[in-house]
Every structure is written in structure tokens, then in C-alpha cells.
CSV table of C-alpha atoms in Angstrom, one decimal:
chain,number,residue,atom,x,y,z
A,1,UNK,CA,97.9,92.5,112.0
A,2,UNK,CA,96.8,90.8,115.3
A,3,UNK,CA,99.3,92.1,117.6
A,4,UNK,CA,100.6,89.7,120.6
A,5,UNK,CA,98.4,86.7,121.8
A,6,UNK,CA,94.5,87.7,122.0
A,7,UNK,CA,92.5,86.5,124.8
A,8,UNK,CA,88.6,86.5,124.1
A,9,UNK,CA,86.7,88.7,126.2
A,10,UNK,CA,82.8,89.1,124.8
A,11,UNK,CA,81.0,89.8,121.7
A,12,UNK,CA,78.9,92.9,121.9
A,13,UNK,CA,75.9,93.3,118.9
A,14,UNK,CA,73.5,95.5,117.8
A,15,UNK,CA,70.4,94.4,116.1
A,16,UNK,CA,68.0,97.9,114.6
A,17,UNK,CA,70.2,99.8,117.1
A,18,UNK,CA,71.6,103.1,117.2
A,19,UNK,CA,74.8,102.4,119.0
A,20,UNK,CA,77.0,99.6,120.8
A,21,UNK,CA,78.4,100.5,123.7
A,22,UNK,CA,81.1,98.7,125.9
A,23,UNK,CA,81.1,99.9,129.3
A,24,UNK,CA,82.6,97.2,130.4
A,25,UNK,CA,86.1,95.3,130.7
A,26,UNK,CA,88.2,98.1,129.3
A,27,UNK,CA,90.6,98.1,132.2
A,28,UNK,CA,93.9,98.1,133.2
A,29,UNK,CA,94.2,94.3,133.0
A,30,UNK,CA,95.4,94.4,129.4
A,31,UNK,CA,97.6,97.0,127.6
A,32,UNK,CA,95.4,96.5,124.2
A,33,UNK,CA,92.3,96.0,123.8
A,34,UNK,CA,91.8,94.6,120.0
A,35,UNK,CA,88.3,95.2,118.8
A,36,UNK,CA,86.8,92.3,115.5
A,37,UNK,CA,83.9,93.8,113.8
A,38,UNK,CA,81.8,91.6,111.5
A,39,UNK,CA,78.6,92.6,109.0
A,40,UNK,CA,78.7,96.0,110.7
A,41,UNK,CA,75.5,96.9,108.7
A,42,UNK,CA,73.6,100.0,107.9
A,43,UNK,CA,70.3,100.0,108.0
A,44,UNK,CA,68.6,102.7,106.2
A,45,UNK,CA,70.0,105.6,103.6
A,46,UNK,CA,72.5,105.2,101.8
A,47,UNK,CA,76.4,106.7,103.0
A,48,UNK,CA,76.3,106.3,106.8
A,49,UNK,CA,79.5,106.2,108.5
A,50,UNK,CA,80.4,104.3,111.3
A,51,UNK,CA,82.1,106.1,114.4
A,52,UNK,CA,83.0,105.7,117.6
A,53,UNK,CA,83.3,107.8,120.8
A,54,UNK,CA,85.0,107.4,124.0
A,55,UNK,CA,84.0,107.9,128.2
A,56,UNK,CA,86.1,108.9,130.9
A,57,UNK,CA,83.4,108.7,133.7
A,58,UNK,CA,80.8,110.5,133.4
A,59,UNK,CA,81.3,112.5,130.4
A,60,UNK,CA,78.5,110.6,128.4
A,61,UNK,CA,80.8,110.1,125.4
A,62,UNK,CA,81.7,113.5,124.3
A,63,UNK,CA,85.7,113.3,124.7
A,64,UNK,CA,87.6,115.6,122.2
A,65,UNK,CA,89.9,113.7,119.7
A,66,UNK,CA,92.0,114.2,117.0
A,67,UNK,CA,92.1,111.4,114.2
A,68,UNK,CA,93.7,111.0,110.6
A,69,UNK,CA,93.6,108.0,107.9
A,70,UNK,CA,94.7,106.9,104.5
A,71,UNK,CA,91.7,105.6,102.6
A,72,UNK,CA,91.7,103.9,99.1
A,73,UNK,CA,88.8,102.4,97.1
A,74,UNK,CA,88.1,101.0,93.8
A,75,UNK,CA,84.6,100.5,92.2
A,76,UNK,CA,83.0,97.2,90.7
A,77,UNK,CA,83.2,99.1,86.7
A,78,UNK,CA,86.9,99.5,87.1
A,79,UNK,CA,86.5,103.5,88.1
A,80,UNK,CA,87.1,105.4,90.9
A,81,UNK,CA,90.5,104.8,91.8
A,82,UNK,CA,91.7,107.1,94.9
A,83,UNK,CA,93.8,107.0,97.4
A,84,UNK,CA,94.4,109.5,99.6
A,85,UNK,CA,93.7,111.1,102.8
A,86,UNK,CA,90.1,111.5,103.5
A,87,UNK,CA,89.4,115.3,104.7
A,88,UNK,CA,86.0,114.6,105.1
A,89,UNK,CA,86.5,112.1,108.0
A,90,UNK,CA,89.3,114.1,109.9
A,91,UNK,CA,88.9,115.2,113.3
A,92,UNK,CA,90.2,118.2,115.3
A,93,UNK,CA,90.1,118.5,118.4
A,94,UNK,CA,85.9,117.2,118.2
A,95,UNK,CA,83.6,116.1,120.4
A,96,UNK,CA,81.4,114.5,117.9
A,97,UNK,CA,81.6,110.5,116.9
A,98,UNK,CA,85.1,110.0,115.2
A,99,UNK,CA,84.3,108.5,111.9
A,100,UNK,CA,85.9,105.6,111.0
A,101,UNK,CA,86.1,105.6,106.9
A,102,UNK,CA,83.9,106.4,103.9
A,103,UNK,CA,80.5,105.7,104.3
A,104,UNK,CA,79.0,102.4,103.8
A,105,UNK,CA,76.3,101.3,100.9
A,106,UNK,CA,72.9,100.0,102.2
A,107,UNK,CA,72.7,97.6,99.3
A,108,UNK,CA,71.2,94.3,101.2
A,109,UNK,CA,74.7,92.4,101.2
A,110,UNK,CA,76.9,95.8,101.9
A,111,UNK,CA,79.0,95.8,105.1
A,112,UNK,CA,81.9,97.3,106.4
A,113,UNK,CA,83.9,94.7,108.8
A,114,UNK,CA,87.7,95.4,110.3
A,115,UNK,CA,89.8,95.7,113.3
A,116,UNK,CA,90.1,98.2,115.8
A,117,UNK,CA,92.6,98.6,118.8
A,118,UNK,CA,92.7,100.7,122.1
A,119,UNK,CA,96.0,101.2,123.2
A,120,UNK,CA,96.4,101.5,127.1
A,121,UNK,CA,93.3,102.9,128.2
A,122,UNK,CA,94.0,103.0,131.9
A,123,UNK,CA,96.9,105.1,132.1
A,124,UNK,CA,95.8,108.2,133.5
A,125,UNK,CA,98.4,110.5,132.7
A,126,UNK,CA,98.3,109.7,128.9
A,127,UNK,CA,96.5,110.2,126.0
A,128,UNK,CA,94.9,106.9,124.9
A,129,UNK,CA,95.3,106.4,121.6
A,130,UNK,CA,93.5,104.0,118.9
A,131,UNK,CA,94.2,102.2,115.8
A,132,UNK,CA,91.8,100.7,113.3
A,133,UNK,CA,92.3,98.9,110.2
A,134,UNK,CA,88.6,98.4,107.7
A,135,UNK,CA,87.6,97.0,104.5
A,136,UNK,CA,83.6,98.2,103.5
A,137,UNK,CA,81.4,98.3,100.5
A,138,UNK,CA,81.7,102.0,99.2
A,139,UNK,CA,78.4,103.4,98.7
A,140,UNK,CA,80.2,105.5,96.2
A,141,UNK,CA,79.8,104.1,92.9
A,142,UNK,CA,79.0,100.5,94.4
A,143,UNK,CA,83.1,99.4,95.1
A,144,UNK,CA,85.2,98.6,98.1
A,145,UNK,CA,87.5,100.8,100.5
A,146,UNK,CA,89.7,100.2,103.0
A,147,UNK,CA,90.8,102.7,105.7
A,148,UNK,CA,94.5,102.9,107.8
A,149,UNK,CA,92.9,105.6,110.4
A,150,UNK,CA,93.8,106.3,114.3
A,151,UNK,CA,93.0,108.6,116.8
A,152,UNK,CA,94.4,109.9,120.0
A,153,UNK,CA,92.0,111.4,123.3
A,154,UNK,CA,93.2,115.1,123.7
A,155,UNK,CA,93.8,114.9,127.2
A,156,UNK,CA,95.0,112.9,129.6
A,157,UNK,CA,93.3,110.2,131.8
A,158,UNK,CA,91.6,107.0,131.7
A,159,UNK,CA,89.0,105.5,128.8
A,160,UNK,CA,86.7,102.4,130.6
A,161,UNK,CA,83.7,102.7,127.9
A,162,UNK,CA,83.8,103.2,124.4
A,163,UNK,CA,80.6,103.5,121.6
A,164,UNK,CA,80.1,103.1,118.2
A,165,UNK,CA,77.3,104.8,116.2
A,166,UNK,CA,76.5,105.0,112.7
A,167,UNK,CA,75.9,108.5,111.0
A,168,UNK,CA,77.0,110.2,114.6
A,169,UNK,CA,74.3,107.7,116.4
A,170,UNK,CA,71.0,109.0,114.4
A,171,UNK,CA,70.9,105.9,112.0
A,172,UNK,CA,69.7,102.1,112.8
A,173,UNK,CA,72.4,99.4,112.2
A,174,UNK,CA,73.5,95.9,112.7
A,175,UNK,CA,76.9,94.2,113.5
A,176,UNK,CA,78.8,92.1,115.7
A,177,UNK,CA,81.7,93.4,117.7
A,178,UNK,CA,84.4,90.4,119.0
A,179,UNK,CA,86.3,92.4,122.1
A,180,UNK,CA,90.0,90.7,123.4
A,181,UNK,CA,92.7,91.8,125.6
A,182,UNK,CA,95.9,91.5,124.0
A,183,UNK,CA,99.1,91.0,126.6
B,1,UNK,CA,94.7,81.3,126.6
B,2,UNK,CA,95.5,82.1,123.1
B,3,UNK,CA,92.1,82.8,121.2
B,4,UNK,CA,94.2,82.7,118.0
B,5,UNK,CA,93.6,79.1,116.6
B,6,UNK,CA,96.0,77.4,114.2
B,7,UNK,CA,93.7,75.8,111.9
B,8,UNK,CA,96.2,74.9,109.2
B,9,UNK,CA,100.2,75.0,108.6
B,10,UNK,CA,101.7,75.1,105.2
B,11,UNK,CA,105.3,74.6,105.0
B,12,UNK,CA,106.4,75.7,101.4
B,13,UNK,CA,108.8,73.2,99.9
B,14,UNK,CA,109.1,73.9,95.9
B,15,UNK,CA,107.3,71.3,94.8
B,16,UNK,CA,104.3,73.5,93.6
B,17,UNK,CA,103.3,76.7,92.0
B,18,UNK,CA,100.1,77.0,94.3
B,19,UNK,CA,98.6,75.5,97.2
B,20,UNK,CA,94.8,75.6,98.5
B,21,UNK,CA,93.3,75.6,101.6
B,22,UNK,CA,89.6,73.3,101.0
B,23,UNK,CA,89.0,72.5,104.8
B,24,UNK,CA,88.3,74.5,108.0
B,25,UNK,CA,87.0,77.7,106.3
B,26,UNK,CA,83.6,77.6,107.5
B,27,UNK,CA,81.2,79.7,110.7
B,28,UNK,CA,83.0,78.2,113.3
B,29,UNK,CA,85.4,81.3,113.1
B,30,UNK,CA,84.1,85.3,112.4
B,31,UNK,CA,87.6,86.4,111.2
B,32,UNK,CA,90.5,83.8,109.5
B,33,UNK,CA,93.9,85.7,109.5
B,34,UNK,CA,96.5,83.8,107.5
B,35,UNK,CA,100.2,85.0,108.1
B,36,UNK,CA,103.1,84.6,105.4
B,37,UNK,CA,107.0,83.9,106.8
B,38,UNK,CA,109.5,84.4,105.2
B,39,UNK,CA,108.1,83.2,101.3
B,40,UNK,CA,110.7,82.5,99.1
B,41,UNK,CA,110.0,81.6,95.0
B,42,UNK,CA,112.3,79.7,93.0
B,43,UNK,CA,112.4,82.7,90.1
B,44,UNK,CA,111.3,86.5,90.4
B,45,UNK,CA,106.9,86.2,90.6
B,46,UNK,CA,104.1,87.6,92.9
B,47,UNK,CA,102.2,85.4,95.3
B,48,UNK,CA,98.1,86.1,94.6
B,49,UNK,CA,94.7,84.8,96.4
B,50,UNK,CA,91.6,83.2,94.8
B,51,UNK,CA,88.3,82.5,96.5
B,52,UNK,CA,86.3,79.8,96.2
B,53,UNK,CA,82.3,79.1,97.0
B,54,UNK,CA,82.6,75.2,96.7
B,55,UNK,CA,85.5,73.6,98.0
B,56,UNK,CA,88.1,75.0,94.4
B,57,UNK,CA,85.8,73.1,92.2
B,58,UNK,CA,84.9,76.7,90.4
B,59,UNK,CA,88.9,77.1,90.0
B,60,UNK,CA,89.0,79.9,93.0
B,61,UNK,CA,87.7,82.3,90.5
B,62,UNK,CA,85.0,84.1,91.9
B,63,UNK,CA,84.3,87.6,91.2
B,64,UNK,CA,85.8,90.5,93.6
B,65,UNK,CA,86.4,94.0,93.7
B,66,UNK,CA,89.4,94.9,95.1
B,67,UNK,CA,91.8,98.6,95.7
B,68,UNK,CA,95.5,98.4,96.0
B,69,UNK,CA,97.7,100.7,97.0
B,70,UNK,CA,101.9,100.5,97.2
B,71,UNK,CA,104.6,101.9,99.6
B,72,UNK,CA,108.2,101.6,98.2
B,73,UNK,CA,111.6,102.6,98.4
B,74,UNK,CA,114.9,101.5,96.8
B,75,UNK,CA,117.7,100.4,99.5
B,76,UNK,CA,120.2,102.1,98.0
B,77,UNK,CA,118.3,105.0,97.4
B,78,UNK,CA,115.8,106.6,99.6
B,79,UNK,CA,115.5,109.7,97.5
B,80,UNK,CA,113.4,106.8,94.9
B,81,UNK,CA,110.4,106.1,96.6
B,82,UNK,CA,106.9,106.2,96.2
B,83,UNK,CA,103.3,105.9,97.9
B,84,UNK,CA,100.6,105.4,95.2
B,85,UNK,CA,97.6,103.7,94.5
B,86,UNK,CA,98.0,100.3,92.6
B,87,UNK,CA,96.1,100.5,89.2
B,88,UNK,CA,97.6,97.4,88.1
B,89,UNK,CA,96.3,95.0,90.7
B,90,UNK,CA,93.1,96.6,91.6
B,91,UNK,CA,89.8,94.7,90.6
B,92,UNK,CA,86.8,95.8,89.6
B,93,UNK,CA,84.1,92.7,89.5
B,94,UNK,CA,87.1,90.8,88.3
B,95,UNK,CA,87.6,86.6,88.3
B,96,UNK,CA,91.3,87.1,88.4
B,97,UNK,CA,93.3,86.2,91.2
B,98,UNK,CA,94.4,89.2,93.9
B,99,UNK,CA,97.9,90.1,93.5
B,100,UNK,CA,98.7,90.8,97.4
B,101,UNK,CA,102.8,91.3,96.9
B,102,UNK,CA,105.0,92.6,94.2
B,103,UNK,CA,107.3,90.8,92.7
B,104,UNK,CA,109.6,88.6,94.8
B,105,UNK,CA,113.1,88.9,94.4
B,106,UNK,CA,114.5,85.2,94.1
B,107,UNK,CA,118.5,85.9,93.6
B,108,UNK,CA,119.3,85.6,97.3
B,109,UNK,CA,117.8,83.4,99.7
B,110,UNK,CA,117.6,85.9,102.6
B,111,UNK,CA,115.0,88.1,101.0
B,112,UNK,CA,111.7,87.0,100.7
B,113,UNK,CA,107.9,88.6,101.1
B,114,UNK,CA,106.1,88.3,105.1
B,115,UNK,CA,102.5,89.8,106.2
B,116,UNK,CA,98.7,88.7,106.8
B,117,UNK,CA,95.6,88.3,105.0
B,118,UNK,CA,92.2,88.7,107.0
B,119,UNK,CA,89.1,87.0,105.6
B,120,UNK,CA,86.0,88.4,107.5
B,121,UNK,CA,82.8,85.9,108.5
B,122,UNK,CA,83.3,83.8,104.8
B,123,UNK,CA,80.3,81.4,106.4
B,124,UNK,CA,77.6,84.3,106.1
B,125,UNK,CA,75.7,84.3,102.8
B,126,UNK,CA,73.9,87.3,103.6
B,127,UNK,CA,76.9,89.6,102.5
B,128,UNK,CA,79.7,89.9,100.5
B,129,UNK,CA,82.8,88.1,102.3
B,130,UNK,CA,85.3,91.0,102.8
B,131,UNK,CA,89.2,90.6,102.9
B,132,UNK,CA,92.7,92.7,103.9
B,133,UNK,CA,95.6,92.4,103.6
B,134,UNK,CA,99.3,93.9,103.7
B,135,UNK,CA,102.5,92.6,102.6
B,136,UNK,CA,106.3,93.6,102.1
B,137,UNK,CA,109.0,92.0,99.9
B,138,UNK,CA,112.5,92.6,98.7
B,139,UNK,CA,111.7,93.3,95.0
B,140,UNK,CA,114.3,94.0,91.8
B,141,UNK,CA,117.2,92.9,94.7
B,142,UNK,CA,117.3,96.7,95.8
B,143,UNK,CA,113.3,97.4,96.8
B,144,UNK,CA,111.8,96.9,100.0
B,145,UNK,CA,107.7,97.0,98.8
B,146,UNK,CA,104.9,97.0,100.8
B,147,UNK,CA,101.6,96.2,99.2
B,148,UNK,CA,98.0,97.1,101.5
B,149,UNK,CA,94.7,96.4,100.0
B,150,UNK,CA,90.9,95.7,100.7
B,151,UNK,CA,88.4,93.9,99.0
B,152,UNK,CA,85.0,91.8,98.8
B,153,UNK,CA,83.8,88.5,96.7
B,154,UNK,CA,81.0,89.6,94.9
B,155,UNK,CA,77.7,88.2,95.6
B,156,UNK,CA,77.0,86.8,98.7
B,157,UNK,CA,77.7,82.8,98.8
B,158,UNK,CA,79.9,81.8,101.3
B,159,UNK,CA,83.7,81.6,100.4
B,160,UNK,CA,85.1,77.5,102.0
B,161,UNK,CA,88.6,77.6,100.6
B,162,UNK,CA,91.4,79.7,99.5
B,163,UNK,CA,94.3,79.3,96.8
B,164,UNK,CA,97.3,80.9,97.1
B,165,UNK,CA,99.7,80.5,93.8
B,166,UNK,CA,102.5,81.9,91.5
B,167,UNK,CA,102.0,84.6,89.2
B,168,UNK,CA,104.4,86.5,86.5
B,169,UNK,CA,106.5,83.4,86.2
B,170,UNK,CA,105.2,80.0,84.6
B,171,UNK,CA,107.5,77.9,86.0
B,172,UNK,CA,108.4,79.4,89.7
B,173,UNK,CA,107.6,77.5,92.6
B,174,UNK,CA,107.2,78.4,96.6
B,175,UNK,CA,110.5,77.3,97.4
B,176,UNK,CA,110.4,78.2,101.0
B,177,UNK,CA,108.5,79.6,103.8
B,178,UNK,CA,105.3,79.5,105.6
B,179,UNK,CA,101.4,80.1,104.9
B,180,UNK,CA,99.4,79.3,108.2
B,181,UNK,CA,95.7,79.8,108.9
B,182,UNK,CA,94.1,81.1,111.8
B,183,UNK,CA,90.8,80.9,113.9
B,184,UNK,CA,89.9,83.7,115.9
B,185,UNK,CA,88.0,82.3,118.9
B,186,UNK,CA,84.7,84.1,120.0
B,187,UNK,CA,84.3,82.2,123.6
């Protein structure tokens, strides 16, 4: 749900790009920073995942985190019901790209759009945590899933950039991301 | 100030078993979130969604694939609970319309279902229009059910208007509450 009153910040998009970054206006002037992603869009094989990773300064987006989800899909020929926590997109303690749900068909109309919050990223003395609710055209079996999934930083300190990636930033994508500040 | 929008308010009064939405879905907004208050039916029935691509004259029954999953426990019980997917209401390139709650409970006028529905870029006819949603109702009088699910229109025309309506009951109407549309603003 959108949480509080939303103030528009910028729209950040990738176009044939490996990665968007924000490295900018993630400060302490809001508490939450709620993220809108539209026609986030693979652009080549089939099954890339979306992820993200996060900065403090000048750790070029390698911060360890720990992440879990519920995930559930369903496909167009009435199979493939599950629901369930998805092993395969856990993350211990990792440096690599947190991924965000199942990965994402390449069909020409398949996208994977959603909302994403960071939760107090300036606080130095806690672990920032994140939040991200998705919806995303399974490339298994050509069906939908949707993904309840958050992450917390495993340390301490303060998160000013953030970057997403698909298929841990080796694959080409598209997508719009809609940043606000939520007070 | 607010970048939430209020692009439409309806106040549910029991005069009708649905009630569309034909104006104001279009590319001015990337993301529509409609919120439900405190929805009340005249007898037990589930509220559910159709999509249209021109306006309702195809009836809001466009094809979608949708998953479904449920979170329960009784009230008076929380030994009887459950966390499952939601065979029942998923879709699978289906024209029905999306079941988003269980049953409401009518018998007492305090209960009633609340949550969202997000409808993502419906103006872009280069994909599949996506949707979300999550809802809780008091269900059976002793249930407190909350339904999540995801799902996309088939195809990739634009979806301009929505129909929320009655289902599981001929006769129940929206006796009370609130549907209300969002904008998301993106400057």
C-alpha cells in the first residue's frame, strides 16, 4: 500500500542499460523513500531477474544483505500454481545484487512492474531496511507472479545510492523508476 | 505536496450490485491505486474487478491471468488458520472477473472488507497492463481473511476503465463504504 502522503521526487530510466542507479536524493530529508517501477523490461534471454544493490560511500554497491519473500504464480493454461518461499532468490549475508522475484519472460509485452520502499536510510547506527511489493510476467510456463520480499543492510550506517540490475547487472533492460519521499 | 491525486470518489450507497470507473484511466498517471473503506454488502458476496480496453463496451471482460493466495484465521480460534494459495480465484487466460476478497460477512454492520488495488501504466499498449492487490474482510461472522494477489490483462491494448461488482449473491448490493481512485503524480 502507499504508505503516508508521497512527495514526487524524479523518474530515473533505463533505455539498453545494464543498471539504474540513484545516487542522488536518498537523504535524511524523508524517513521513506517509496520507489514506482513501470515496464521494467528485459531485454535479451529469457529468466532475468531484477535486483538491486545498495552504497554506503564508496563501497561501489557491494553491501552485504540478508533478504526473504513469499512468491506465488499461476500460468496462462491454468498450471503452475505455487506459492511459497522462493529459495532461489534468498540472500545471506551476500554481497551480490539482491534479487527481487522470479525471473521475468522476454516475450515482447513481458514486464515486471511494482513498488519498492527504503526505510530510513540515513540513520547511521541502524540497519536500513527495504520493502518491495511486484507483480511480473513469469517466464516459467508463460503466467504471472507476484513477490512480498524485503531486505535489511547487515551493518549499521547510512545508504545515499541504490542500483538496480537485471541478471546481477550482465543483462540489457528497460524500465522507468518513479522515486518519492514519503513523510 | 501530496503527489497522490484523487481522480475519482465512490461513495457506496445500495442502490447497485457494481459500479465502473469509464473516465480518467488513461497515461496521464504510471500507477492508479484504488483503496476500499470500510465495504459493506447488503447479503454475504465477494467484491471482484473487470478490465476493460474501450470504455466497458466489451462488458470488462478481458482476458487475465491472475495467482491468489489467502491468509486466515477464525476469531474465536487461532489454532484454525491457514496460509495457502487460492486455487479457486486464480486465472489462467480467463474473461472472468478477479475475485480480490472472500466473502463478506453482511450480519453486522461493523464488519466489512478494506485494502488497495494497484493498476500499473494501463495507457501503454506495448505490454500487458499489470495489477495488485490485497484485501481483508470479516468472513462467516468469525474470520478475519486477507486475500493478496497479482496479475496481468492479456494482450497488450490499453485498459481505460474498471468495474468493480457483486459476486456469490444475485441480489446483494454495496450497501456502504468507499472505492476511490488515485493518480500517482510523476512531476
Amino acid at each position: 500500500m502507499i504508505l503516508g502522503s508521497p512527495t514526487y521526487i524524479a523518474t530515473h530510466t533505463a533505455s539498453s542499460a545494464t543498471s539504474i542507479e540513484i545516487t542522488s536524493n536518498i537523504d535524511s530529508t524523508y524517513d521513506t523513500y517509496m520507489l514506482v517501477m513501470t515496464d521494467m523490461k528485459p531485454e535479451s534471454t529469457v529468466g532475468q531477474k531484477f535486483g538491486f544493490n545498495t552504497d554506503h560511500a564508496g563501497t561501489s554497491y557491494n553491501n552485504p544483505h540478508c533478504s526473504t519473500n513469499i512468491m506465488w504464480s499461476y500460468n496462462d493454461d491454468d498450471s503452475g500454481a505455487d506459492f511459497s518461499q522462493g529459495a532461489g532468490v534468498l540472500s545471506d549475508n551476500s554481497t551480490t545484487p539482491v534479487e527481487m522475484g522470479h525471473g521475468v519472460g522476454n516475450t515482447s509485452y513481458a514486464i515486471q512492474p511494482g513498488i519498492f520502499y527504503i526505510f530510513d536510510p540515513s540513520t547511521a547506527t541502524t540497519e536500513t531496511q527495504y520493502m518491495w511489493h511486484i507483480t511480473g510476467y513469469y517466464a516459467t510456463g508463460d503466467g504471472t507472479f507476484g513477490c512480498w520480499n524485503n531486505a535489511k543492510e547487515n551493518g549499521a550506517g547510512t545508504i545515499s545510492k541504490i542500483k538496480f540490475t537485471a541478471a546481477g547487472g550482465s543483462a540489457l533492460f528497460s524500465g522507468t523508476i518513479d522515486m518519492y519521499g514519503v513523510s | 505536496m501530496s503527489a497522490l491525486t484523487k481522480i475519482t470518489e465512490i461513495e457506496l450507497d445500495g442502490t447497485a450490485t457494481s459500479y465502473n470507473i469509464t473516465s480518467g484511466i488513461d497515461a496521464t498517471y504510471r500507477c492508479y491505486y484504488f483503496t476500499f473503506q470500510n465495504i459493506h454488502p447488503s447479503a454475504d458476496c465477494q467484491l471482484a474487478v473487470g478490465l476493460s480496453q474501450n470504455g466497458g463496451t466489451d462488458n470488462y471482460l478481458n482476458s487475465k491471468t491472475s495467482a491468489v493466495w489467502l491468509n486466515r484465521v477464525m476469531l474465536t480460534d487461532v489454532a484454525d488458520i491457514a496460509t495457502e494459495f487460492r486455487p479457486a480465484w486464480a486465472m489462467g487466460n480467463d474473461t472472468a472477473f478477479q475475485v480480490l476478497c472472500e466473502s463478506i460477512y453482511s450480519g453486522v454492520t461493523d464488519g466489512n472488507m478494506s485494502g488497495y488495488f494497484y493498476l500499473f501504466n494501463p495507457s501503454n499498449t506495448s505490454y500487458n497492463c499489470h495489477y495488485m492487490w490485497s484485501t481483508n474482510c470479516l468472513q462467516q461472522s468469525n474470520l478475519t481473511w486477507q486475500n493478496t494477489g497479482t496479475g496481468r490483462m492479456i494482450g497488450s491494448g490499453a485498459c481505460n476503465a474498471v468495474r468493480f461488482k457483486t459476486l456469490d449473491s444475485p441480489t446483494a448490493t454495496l450497501d456502504a463504504g468507499t472505492i476511490t481512485m488515485w493518480g500517482l503524480n510523476t512531476s
